[in-house]
PDB file of C-alpha atoms in Angstrom:
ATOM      1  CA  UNK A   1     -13.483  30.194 -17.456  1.00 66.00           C
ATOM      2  CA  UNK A   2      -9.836  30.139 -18.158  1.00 68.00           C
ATOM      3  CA  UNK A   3     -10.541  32.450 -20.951  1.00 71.00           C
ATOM      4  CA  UNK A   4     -12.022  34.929 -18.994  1.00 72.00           C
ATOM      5  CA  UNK A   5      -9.208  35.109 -16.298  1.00 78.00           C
ATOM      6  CA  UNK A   6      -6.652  32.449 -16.412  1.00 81.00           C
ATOM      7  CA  UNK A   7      -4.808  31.235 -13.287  1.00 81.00           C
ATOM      8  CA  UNK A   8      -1.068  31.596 -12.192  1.00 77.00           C
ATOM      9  CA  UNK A   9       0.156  28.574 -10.549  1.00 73.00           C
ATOM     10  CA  UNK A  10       0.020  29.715  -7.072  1.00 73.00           C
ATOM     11  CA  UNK A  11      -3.606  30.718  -7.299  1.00 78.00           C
ATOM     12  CA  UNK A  12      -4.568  27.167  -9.008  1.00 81.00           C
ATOM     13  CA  UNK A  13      -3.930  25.591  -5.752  1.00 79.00           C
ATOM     14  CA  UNK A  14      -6.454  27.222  -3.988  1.00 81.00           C
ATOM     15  CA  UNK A  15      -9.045  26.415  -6.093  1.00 84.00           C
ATOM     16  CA  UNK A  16     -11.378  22.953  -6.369  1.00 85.00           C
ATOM     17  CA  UNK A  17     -11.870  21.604  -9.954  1.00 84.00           C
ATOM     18  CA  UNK A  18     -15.285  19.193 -10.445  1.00 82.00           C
ATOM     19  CA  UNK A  19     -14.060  17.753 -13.234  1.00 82.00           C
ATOM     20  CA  UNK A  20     -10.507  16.805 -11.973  1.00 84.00           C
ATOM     21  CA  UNK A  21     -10.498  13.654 -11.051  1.00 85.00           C
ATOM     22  CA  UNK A  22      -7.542  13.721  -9.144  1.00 85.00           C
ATOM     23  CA  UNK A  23      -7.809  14.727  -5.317  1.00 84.00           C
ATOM     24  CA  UNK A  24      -6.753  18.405  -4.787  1.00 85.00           C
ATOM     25  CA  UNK A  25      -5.255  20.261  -1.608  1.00 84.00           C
ATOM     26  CA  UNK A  26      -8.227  22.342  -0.407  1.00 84.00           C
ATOM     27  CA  UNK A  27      -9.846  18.617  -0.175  1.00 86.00           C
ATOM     28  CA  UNK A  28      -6.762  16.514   1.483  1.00 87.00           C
ATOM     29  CA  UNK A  29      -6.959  18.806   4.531  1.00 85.00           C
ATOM     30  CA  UNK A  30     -10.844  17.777   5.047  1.00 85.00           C
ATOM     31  CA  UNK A  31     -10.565  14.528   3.992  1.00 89.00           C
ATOM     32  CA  UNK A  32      -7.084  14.227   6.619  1.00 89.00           C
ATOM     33  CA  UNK A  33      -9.098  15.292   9.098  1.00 89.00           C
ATOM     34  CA  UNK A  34     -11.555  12.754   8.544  1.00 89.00           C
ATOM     35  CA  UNK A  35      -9.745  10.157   8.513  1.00 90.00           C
ATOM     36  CA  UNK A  36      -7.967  11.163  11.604  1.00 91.00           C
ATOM     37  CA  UNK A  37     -11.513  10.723  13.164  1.00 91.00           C
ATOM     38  CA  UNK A  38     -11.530   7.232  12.432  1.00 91.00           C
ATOM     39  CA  UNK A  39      -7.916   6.646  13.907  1.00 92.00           C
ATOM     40  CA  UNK A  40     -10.003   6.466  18.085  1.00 93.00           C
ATOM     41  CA  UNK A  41     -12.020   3.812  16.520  1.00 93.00           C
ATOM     42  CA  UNK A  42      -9.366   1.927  15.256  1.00 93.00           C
ATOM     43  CA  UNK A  43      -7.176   1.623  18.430  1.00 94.00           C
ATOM     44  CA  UNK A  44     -10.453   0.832  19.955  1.00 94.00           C
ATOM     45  CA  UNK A  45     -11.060  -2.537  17.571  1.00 93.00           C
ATOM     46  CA  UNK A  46      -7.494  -3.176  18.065  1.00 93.00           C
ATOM     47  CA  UNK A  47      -7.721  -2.863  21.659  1.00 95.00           C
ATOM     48  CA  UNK A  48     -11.037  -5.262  21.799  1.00 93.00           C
ATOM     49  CA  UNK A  49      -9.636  -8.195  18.925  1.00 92.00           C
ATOM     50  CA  UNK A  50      -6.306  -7.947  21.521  1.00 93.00           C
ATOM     51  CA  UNK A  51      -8.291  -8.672  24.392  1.00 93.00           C
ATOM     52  CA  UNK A  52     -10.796 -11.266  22.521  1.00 92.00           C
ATOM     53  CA  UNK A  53      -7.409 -13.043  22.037  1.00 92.00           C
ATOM     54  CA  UNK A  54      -6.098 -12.588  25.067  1.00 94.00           C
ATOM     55  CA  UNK A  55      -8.781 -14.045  27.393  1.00 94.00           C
ATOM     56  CA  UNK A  56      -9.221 -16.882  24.665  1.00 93.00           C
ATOM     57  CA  UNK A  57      -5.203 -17.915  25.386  1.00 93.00           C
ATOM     58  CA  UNK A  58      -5.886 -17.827  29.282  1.00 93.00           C
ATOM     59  CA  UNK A  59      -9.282 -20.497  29.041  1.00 92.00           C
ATOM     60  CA  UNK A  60      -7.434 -22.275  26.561  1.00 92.00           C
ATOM     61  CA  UNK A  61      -4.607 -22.767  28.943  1.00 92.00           C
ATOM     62  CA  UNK A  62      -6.827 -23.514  32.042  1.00 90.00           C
ATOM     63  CA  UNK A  63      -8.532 -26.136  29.778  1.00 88.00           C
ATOM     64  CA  UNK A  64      -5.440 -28.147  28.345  1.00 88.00           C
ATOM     65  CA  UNK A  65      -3.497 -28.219  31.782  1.00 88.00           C
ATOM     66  CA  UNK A  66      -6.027 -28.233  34.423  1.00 87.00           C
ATOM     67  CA  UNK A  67      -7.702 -31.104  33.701  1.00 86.00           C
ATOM     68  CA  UNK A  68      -8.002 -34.089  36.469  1.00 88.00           C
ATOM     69  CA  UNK A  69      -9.833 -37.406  36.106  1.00 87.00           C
ATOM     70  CA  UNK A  70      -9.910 -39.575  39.790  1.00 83.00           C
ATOM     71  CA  UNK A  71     -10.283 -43.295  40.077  1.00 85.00           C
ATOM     72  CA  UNK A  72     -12.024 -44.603  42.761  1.00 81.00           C
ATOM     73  CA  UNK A  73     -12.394 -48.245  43.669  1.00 85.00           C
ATOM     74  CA  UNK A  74     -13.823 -50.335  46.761  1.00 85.00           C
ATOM     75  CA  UNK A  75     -14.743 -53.656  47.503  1.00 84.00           C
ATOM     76  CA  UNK A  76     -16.938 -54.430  50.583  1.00 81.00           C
ATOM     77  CA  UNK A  77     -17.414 -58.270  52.022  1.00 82.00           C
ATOM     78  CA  UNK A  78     -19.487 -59.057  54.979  1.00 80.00           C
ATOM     79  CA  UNK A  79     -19.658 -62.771  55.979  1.00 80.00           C
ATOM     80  CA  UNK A  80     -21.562 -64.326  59.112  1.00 78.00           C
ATOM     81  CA  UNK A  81     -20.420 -68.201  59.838  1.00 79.00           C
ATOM     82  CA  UNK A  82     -22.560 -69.767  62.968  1.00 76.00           C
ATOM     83  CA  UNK A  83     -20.796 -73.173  64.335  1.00 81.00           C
ATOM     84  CA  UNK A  84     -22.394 -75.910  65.696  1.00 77.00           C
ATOM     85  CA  UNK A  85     -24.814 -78.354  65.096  1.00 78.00           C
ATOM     86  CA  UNK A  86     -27.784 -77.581  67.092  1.00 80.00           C
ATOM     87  CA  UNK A  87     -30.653 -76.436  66.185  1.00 79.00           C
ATOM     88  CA  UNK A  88     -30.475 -73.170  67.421  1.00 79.00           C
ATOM     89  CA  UNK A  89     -27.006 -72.970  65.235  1.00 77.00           C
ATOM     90  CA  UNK A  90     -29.150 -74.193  62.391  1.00 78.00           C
ATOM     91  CA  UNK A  91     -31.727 -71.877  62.569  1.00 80.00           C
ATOM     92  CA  UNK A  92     -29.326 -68.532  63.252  1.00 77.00           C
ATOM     93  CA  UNK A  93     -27.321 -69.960  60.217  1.00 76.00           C
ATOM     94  CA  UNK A  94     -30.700 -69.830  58.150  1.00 77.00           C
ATOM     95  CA  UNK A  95     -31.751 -65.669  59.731  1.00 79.00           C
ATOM     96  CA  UNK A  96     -28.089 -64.819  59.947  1.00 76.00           C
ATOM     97  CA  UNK A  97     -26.763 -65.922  56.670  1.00 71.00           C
ATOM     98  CA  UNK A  98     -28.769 -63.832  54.576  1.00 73.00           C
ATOM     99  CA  UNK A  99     -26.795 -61.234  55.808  1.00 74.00           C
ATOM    100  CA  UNK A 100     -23.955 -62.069  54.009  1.00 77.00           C
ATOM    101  CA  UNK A 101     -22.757 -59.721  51.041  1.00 78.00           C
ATOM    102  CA  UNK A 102     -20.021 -58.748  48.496  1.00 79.00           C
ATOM    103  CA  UNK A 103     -20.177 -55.983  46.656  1.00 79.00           C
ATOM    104  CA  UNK A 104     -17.041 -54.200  44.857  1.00 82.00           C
ATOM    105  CA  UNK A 105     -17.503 -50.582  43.470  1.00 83.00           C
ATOM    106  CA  UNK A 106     -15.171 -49.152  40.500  1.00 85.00           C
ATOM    107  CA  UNK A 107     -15.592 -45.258  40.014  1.00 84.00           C
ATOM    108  CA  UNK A 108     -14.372 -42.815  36.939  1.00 86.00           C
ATOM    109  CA  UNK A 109     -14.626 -38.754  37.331  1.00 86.00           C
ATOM    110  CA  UNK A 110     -13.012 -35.751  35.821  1.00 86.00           C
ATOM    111  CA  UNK A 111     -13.974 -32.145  36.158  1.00 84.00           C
ATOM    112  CA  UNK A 112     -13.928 -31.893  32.199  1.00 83.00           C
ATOM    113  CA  UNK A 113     -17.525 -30.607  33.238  1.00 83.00           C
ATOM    114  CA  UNK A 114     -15.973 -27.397  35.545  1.00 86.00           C
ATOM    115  CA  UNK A 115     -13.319 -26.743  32.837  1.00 86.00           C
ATOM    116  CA  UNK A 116     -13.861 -23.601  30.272  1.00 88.00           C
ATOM    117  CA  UNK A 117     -14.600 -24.662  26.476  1.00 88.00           C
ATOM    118  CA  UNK A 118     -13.113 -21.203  24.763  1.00 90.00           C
ATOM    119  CA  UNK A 119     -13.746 -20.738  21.036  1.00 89.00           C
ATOM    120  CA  UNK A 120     -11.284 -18.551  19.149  1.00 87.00           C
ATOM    121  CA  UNK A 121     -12.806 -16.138  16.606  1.00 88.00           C
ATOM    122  CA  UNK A 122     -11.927 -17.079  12.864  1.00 89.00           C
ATOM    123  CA  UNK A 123     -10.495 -15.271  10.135  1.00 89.00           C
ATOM    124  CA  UNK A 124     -14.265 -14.555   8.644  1.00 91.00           C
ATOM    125  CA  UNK A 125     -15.172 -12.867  11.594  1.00 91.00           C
ATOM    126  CA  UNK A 126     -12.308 -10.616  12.280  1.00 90.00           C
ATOM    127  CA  UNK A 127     -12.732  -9.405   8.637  1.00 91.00           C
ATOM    128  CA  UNK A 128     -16.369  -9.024   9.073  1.00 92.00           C
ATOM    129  CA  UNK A 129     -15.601  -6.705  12.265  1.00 91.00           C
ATOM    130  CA  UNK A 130     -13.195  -5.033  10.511  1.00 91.00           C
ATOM    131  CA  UNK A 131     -15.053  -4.268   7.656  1.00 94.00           C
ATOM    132  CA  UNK A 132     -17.344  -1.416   8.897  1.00 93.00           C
ATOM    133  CA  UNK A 133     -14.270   0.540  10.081  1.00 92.00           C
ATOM    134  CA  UNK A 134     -12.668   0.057   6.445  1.00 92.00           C
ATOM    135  CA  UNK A 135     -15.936   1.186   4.998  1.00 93.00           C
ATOM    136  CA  UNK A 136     -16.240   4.074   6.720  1.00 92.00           C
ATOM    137  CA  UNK A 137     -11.981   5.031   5.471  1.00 91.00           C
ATOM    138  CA  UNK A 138     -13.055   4.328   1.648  1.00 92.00           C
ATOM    139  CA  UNK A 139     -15.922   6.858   2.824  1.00 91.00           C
ATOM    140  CA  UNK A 140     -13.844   9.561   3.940  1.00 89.00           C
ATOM    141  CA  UNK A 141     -11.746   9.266   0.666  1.00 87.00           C
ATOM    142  CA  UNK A 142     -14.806   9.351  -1.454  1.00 88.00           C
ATOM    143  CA  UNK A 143     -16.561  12.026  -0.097  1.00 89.00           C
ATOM    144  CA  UNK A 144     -14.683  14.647  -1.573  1.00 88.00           C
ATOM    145  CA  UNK A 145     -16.562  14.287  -4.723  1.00 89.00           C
ATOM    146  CA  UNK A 146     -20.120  14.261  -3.548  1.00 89.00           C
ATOM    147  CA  UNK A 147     -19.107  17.541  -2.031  1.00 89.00           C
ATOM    148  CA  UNK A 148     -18.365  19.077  -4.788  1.00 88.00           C
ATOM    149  CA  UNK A 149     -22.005  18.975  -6.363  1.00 89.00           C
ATOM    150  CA  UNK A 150     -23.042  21.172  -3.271  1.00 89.00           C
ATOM    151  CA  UNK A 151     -21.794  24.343  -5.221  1.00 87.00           C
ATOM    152  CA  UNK A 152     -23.943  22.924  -8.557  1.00 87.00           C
ATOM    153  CA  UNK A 153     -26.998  22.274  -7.097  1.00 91.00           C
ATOM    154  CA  UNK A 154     -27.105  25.491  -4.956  1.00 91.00           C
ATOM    155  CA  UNK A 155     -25.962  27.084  -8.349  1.00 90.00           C
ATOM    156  CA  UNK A 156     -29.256  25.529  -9.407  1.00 91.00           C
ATOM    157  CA  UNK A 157     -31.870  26.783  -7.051  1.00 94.00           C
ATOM    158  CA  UNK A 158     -30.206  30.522  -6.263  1.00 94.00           C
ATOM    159  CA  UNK A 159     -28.973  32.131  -9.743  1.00 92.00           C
ATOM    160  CA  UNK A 160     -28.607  35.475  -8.714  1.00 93.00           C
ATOM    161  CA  UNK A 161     -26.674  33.991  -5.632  1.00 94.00           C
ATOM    162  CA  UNK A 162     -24.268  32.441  -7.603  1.00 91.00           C
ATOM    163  CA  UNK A 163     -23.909  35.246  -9.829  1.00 92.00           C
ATOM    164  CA  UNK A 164     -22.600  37.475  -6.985  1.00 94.00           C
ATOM    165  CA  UNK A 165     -20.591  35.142  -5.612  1.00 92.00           C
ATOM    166  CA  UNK A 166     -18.265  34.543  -8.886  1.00 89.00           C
ATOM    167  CA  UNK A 167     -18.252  38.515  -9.552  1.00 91.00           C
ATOM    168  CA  UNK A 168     -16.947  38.537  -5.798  1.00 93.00           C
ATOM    169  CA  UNK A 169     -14.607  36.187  -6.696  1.00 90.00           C
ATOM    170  CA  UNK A 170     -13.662  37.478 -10.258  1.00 89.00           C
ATOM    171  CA  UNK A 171     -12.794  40.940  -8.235  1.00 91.00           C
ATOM    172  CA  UNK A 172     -10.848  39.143  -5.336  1.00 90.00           C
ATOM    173  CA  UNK A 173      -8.820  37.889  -7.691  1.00 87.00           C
ATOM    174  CA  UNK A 174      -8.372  41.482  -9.278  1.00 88.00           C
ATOM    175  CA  UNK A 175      -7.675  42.895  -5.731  1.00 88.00           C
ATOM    176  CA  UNK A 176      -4.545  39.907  -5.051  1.00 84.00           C
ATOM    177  CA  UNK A 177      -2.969  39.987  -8.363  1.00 83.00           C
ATOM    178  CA  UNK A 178      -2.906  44.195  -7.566  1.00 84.00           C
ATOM    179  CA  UNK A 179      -1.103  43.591  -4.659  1.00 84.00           C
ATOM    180  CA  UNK A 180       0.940  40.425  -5.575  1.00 79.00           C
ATOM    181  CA  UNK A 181       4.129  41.942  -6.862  1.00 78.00           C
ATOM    182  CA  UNK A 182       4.450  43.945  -3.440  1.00 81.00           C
ATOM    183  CA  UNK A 183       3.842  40.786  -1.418  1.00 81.00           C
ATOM    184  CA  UNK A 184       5.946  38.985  -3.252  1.00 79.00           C
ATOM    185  CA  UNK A 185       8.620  41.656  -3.230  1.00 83.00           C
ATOM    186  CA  UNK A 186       8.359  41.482   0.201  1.00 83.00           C
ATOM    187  CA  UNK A 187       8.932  37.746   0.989  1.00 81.00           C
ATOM    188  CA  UNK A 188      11.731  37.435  -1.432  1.00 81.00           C
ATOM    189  CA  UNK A 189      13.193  40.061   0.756  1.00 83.00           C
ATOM    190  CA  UNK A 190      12.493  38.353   3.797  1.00 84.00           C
ATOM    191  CA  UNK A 191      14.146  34.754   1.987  1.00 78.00           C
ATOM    192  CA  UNK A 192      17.257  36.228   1.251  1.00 77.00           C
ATOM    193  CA  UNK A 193      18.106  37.953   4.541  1.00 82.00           C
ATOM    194  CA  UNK A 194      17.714  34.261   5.983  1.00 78.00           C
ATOM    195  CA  UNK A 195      21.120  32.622   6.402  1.00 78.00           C
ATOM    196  CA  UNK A 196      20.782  29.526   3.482  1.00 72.00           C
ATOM    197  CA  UNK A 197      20.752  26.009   5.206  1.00 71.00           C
ATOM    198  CA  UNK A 198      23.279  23.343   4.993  1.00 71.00           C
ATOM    199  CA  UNK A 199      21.364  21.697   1.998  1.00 69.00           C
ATOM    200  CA  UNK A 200      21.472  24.403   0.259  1.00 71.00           C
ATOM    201  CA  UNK A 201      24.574  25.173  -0.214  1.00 71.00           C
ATOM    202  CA  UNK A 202      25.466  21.315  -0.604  1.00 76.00           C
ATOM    203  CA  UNK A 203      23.271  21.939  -3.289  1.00 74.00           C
ATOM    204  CA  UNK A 204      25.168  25.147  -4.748  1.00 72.00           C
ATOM    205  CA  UNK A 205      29.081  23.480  -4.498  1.00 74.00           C
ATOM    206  CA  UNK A 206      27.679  20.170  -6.174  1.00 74.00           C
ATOM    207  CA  UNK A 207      26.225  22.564  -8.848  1.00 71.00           C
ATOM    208  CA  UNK A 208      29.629  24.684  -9.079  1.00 72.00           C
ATOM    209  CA  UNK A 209      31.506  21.307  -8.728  1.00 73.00           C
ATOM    210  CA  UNK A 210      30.335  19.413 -11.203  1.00 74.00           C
ATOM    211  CA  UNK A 211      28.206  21.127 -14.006  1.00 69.00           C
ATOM    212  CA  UNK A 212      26.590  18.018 -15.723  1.00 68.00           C
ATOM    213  CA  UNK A 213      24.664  17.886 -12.433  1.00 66.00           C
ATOM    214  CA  UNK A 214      22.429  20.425 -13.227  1.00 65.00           C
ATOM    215  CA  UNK A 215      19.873  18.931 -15.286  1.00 66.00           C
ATOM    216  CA  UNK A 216      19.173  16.995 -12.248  1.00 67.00           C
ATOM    217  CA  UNK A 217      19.898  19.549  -9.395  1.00 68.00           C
ATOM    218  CA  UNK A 218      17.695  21.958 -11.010  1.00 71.00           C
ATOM    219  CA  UNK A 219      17.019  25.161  -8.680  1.00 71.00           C
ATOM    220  CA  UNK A 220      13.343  26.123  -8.597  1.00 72.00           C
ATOM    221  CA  UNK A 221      11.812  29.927  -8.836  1.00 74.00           C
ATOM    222  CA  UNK A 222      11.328  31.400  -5.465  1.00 70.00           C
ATOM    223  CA  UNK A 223       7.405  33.166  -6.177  1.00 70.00           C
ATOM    224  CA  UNK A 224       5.644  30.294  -8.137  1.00 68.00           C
ATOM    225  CA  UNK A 225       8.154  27.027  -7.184  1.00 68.00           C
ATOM    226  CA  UNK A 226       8.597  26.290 -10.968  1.00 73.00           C
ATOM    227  CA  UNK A 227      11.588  23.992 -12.011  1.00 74.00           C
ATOM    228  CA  UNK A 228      14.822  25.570 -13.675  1.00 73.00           C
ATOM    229  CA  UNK A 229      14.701  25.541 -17.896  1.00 74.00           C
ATOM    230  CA  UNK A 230      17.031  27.268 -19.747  1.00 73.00           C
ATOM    231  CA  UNK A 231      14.817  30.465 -20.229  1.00 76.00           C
ATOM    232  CA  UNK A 232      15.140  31.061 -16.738  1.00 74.00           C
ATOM    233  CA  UNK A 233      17.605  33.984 -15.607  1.00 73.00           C
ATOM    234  CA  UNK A 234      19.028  33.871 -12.077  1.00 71.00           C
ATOM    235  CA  UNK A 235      17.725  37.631 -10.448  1.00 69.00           C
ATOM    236  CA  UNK A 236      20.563  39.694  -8.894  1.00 67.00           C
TER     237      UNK A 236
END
C-alpha cells in the first residue's frame, strides 16, 4: 500500500508490481537467463540447417556434372557361299546357307540411375523447424507474468503465511531506511575519494564552457540517480 509506506526510488527497483505491465528488473535477470538457455539450441539448428545445405550442394554437384550416357553400336554379318555345280555343292549350299546372318545392334546407357536425386528443403519447412525454437523465446518473455500469480494464489490458500511475510517485509524495510543515511554516507565517501574519469570532467568543462548546455548535460544525484532540476543544490 503506498499509503501505508511509500517507496523511495532506489527501493522501487527491487520490488515486482502485478499490475505493471511493463517488464521490471528483478524479472529481466530470470527471464535473461532463460533465454540464454535457448541460445545451445539455437547454434544447434543453425549448425543442422548449415549442414542440410551443405550435403544438398555436394549431391547436387555430383548430379549435374557427373553424369555419362555411352553409345554402343555393332553390326555382325556371317555369309557361307559353296561353288560348284554338283550336287554335293547343291546340297551343302541348301544345309550351309541357312547359316547365313546379319544382325546390327545400336545401344543407349547412362548411369542417371547411380547418380544422387537431392531435394533442397523449402522455405515452409525451415520456418516450420524454426518455429518451436521461436516459441519457446516468446515463452521465456511471457513467463514473467504467470509467475507473478504464484504470490496470489499462495496468498490464497495460507493467510496467516502471507500475513507474516508482509509484516517481515514492512519491518525490513524499517530496519534499511534506519541504516540508509549511514550507508549512503558511506559510499558517497567512497565516490569522491575516486579520481573522476575522463568523461567526467569532459562533462564538467563543457558545462563551465558553455552554460546553455546544461539543460541537456544535466548532472544526476549521487544516492537515488535522479536528473538535475533547478531545486537541486550541489552538496559541498
Amino acid at each position: 500500500k503506498q499509503t501505508l509506506l511509500p517507496l523511495f526510488q532506489k527501493e522501487t527497483s527491487s520490488f515486482i508490481f502485478p499490475c505493471n505491465p511493463a517488464l521490471q528488473r528483478p524479472e529481466l535477470q530470470h527471464m535473461v537467463m532463460e533465454l540464454l538457455r535457448c541460445i545451445p539450441l539455437l547454434l544447434f539448428l543453425l549448425f543442422v540447417c548449415g549442414l542440410d545445405h551443405f550435403i544438398f550442394s555436394i549431391l547436387s554437384i555430383i548430379q549435374h556434372h557427373s553424369f555419362i550416357e555411352y553409345s554402343y553400336q555393332t553390326s555382325h554379318h556371317l555369309s557361307v557361299n559353296v561353288m560348284g555345280t554338283s550336287l554335293m555343292a547343291e546340297l551343302l549350299r541348301g544345309t550351309i546357307g541357312a547359316l547365313n546372318t546379319s544382325f546390327d545392334s545400336e545401344v543407349e546407357t547412362s548411369n542417371l540411375a547411380c547418380l544422387p536425386q537431392p531435394t533442397g528443403m523449402t522455405r515452409k519447412q525451415y520456418l516450420n523447424t524454426c518455429l518451436p525454437l521461436g516459441a519457446l523465446a516468446l515463452l521465456c518473455l511471457a513467463q514473467v507474468y504467470p509467475f507473478r500469480l504464484r504470490r496470489a494464489i499462495a496468498a490464497f490458500y495460507f493467510p496467516k503465511r502471507e500475513k507474516t511475510r508482509v509484516l517481515f517485509l514492512y519491518n525490513k524495510l524499517l530496519r534499511q531506511r534506519k541504516h540508509f543515511l549511514v550507508l549512503q554516507r558511506g559510499r558517497v565517501a567512497r565516490q569522491a575519494r575516486q579520481p573522476p574519469g575522463p568523461g567526467t570532467l569532459l562533462l564538467q568543462w563543457c558545462r563551465r564552457r558553455w552554460p546553455w548546455l546544461r539543460r541537456c548535460l544535466r548532472r544526476r544525484c549521487t544516492l537515488c540517480g535522479t536528473p538535475e532540476t533547478r531545486r537541486h543544490q550541489p552538496c559541498p
